[in-house]
mmCIF file of C-alpha atoms in Angstrom:
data_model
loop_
_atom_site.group_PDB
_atom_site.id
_atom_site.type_symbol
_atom_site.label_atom_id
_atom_site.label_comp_id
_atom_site.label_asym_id
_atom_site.label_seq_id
_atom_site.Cartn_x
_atom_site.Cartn_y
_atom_site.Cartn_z
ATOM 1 C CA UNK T 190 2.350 -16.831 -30.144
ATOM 2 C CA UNK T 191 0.924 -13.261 -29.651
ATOM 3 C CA UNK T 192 -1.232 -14.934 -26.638
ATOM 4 C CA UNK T 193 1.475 -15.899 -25.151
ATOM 5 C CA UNK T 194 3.580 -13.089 -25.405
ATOM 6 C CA UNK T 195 0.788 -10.665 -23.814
ATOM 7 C CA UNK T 196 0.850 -13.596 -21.034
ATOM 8 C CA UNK T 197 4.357 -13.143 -20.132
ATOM 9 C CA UNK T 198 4.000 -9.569 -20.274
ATOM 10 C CA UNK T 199 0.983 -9.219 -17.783
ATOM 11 C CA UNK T 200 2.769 -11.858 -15.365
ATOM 12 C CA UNK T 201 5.868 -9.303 -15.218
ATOM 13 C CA UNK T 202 3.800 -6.503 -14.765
ATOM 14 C CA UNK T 203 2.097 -8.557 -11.578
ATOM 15 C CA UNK T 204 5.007 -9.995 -10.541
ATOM 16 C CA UNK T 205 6.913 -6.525 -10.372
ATOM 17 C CA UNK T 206 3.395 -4.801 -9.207
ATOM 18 C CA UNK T 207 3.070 -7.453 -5.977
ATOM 19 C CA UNK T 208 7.076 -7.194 -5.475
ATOM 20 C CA UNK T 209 6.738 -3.069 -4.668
ATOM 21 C CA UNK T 210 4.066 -3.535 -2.357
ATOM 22 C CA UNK T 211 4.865 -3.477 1.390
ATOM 23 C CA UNK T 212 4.995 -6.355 3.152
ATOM 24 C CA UNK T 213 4.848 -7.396 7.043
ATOM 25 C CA UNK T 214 8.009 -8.240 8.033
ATOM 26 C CA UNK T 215 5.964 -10.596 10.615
ATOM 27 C CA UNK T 216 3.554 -11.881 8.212
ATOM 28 C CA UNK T 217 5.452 -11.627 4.890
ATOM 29 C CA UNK T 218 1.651 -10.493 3.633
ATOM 30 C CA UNK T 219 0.714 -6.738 2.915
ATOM 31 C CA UNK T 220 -0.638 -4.909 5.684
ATOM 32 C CA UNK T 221 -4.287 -4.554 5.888
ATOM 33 C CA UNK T 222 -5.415 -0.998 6.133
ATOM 34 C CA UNK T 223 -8.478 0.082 8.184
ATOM 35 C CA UNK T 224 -12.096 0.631 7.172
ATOM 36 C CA UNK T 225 -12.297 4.386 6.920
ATOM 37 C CA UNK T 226 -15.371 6.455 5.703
ATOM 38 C CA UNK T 227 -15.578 7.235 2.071
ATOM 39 C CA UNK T 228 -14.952 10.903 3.157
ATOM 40 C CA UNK T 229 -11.647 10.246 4.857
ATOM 41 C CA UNK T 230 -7.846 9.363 4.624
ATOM 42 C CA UNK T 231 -5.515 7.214 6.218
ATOM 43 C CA UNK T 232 -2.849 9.760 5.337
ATOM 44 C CA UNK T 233 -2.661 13.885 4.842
ATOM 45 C CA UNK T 234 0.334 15.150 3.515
ATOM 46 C CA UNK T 235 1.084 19.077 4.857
ATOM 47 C CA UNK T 236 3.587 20.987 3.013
ATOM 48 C CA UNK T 237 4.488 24.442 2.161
ATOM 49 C CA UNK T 238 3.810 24.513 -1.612
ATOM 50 C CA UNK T 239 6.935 26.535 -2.479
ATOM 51 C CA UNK T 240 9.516 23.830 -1.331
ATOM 52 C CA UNK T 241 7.663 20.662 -0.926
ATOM 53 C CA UNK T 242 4.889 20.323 -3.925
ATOM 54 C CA UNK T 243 6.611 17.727 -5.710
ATOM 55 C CA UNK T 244 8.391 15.944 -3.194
ATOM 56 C CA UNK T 245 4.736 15.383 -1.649
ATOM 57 C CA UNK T 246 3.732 14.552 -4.739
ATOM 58 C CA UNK T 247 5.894 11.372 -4.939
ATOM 59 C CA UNK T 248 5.341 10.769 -1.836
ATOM 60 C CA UNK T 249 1.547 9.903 -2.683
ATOM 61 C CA UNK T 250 2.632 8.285 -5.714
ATOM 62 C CA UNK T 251 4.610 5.910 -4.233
ATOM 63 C CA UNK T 252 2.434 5.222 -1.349
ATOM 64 C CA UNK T 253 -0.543 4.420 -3.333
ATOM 65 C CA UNK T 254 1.753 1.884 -5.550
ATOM 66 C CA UNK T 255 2.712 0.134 -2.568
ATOM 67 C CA UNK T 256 -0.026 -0.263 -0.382
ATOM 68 C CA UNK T 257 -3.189 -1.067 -2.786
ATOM 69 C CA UNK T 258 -6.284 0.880 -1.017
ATOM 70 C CA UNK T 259 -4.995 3.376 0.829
ATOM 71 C CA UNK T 260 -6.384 6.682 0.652
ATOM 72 C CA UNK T 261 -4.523 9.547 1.353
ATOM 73 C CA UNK T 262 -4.967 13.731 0.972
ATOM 74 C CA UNK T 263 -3.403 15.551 -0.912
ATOM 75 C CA UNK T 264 -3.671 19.345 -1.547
ATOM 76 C CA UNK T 265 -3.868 19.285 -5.202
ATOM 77 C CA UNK T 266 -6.066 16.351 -5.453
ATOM 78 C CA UNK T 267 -8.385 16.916 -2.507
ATOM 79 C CA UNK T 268 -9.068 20.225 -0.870
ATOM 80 C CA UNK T 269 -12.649 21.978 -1.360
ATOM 81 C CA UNK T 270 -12.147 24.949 0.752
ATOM 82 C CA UNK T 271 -8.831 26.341 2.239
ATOM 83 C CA UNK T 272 -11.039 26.875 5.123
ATOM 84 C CA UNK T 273 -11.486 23.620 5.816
ATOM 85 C CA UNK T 274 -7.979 22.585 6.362
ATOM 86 C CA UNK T 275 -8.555 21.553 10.583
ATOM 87 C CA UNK T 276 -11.731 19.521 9.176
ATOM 88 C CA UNK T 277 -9.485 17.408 6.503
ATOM 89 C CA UNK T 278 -6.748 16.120 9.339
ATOM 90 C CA UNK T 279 -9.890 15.426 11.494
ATOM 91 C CA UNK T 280 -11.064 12.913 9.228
ATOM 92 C CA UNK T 281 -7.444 11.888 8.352
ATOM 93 C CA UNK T 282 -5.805 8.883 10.184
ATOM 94 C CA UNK T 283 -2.010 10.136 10.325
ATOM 95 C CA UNK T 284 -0.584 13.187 8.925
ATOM 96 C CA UNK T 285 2.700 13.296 7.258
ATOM 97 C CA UNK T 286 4.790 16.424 7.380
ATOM 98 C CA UNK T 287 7.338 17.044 4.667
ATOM 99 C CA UNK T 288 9.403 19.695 6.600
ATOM 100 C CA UNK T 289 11.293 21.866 4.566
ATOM 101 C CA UNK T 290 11.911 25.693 4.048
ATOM 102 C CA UNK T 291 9.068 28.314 4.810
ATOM 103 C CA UNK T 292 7.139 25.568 6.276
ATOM 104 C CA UNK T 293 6.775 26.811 9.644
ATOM 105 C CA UNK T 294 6.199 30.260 8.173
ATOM 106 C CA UNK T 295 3.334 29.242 6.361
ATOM 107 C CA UNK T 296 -0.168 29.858 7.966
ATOM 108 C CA UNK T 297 -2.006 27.198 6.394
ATOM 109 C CA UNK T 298 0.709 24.552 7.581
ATOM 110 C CA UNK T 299 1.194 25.686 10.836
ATOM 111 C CA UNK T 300 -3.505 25.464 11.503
ATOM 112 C CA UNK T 301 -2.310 21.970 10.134
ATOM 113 C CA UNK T 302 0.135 21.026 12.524
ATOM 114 C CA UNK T 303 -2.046 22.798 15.062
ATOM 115 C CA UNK T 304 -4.845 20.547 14.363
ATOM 116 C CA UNK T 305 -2.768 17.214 14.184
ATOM 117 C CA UNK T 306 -1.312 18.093 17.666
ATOM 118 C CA UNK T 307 -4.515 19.052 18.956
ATOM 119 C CA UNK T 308 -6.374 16.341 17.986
ATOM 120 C CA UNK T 309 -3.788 13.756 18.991
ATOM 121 C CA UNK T 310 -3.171 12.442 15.114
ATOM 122 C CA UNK T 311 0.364 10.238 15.071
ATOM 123 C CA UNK T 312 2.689 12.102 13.059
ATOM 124 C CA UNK T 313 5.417 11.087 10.700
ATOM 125 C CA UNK T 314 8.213 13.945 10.251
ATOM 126 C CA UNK T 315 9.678 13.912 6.709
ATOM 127 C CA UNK T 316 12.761 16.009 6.706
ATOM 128 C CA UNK T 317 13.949 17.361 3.415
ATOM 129 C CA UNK T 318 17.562 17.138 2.822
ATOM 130 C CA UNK T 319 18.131 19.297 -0.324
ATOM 131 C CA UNK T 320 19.300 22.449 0.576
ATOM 132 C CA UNK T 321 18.409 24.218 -2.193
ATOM 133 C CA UNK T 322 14.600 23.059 -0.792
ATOM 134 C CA UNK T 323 15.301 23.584 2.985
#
């Protein structure tokens, strides 16, 4: 009985697991992400820590639930040396900003956003909509 108990359980937690993922809309199958170097990301997340720390941070969370593999930098969980920041969008696929207050003010973000636009990286513009955030 206990066997089959843990059974059902780890089929609902696959079920629900494969049911979060992204899916193709084409395809119905996830979307296969592309070979990158053990030193890179398909994503980097730039923020302004003040108003967009956590919202990143669920971003990432999120994002790694539903697309199994993907790799993506994050601040917090990934940056060496500050001075580094133009090297770590080089070697990043996409770059996500979360646009909200200070972040234009901020001199790390902006060498960011300098980089991605300089080195032709597709961005995706996150605007946040609490005002309390920016």
């Amino acid at each position: 009985m206990v066997l089959i108990i843990i059974i059902c359980v780890l089929w609902r937690r696959h079920k629900r697991a494969s049911q979060e993922c992204l899916h193709l809309e084409s395809t119905g199958e996830p979307p296969i992400l592309p070979k990158i170097e053990a030193t890179s990301w398909h994503l980097f997340l730039s923020h302004t820590w003040v108003s967009g720390q956590d919202q990143v941070g669920m971003i990432k969370l999120r994002l790694l639930q539903m697309l199994p593999g993907v790799r993506i930098f994050r601040d917090v969980d990934d940056l060496k040396d500050v001075g580094k920041l133009e090297e770590y969008v080089e070697r990043s696929s996409v770059v996500l900003i979360l646009l909200s207050q200070g972040y234009f003010t901020s001199r790390n973000c902006l060498r960011e956003v300098t980089a991605a636009i300089r080195l032709g990286k597709p961005l995706v513009l996150v605007h946040e909509h609490d005002e309390k955030k920016g």
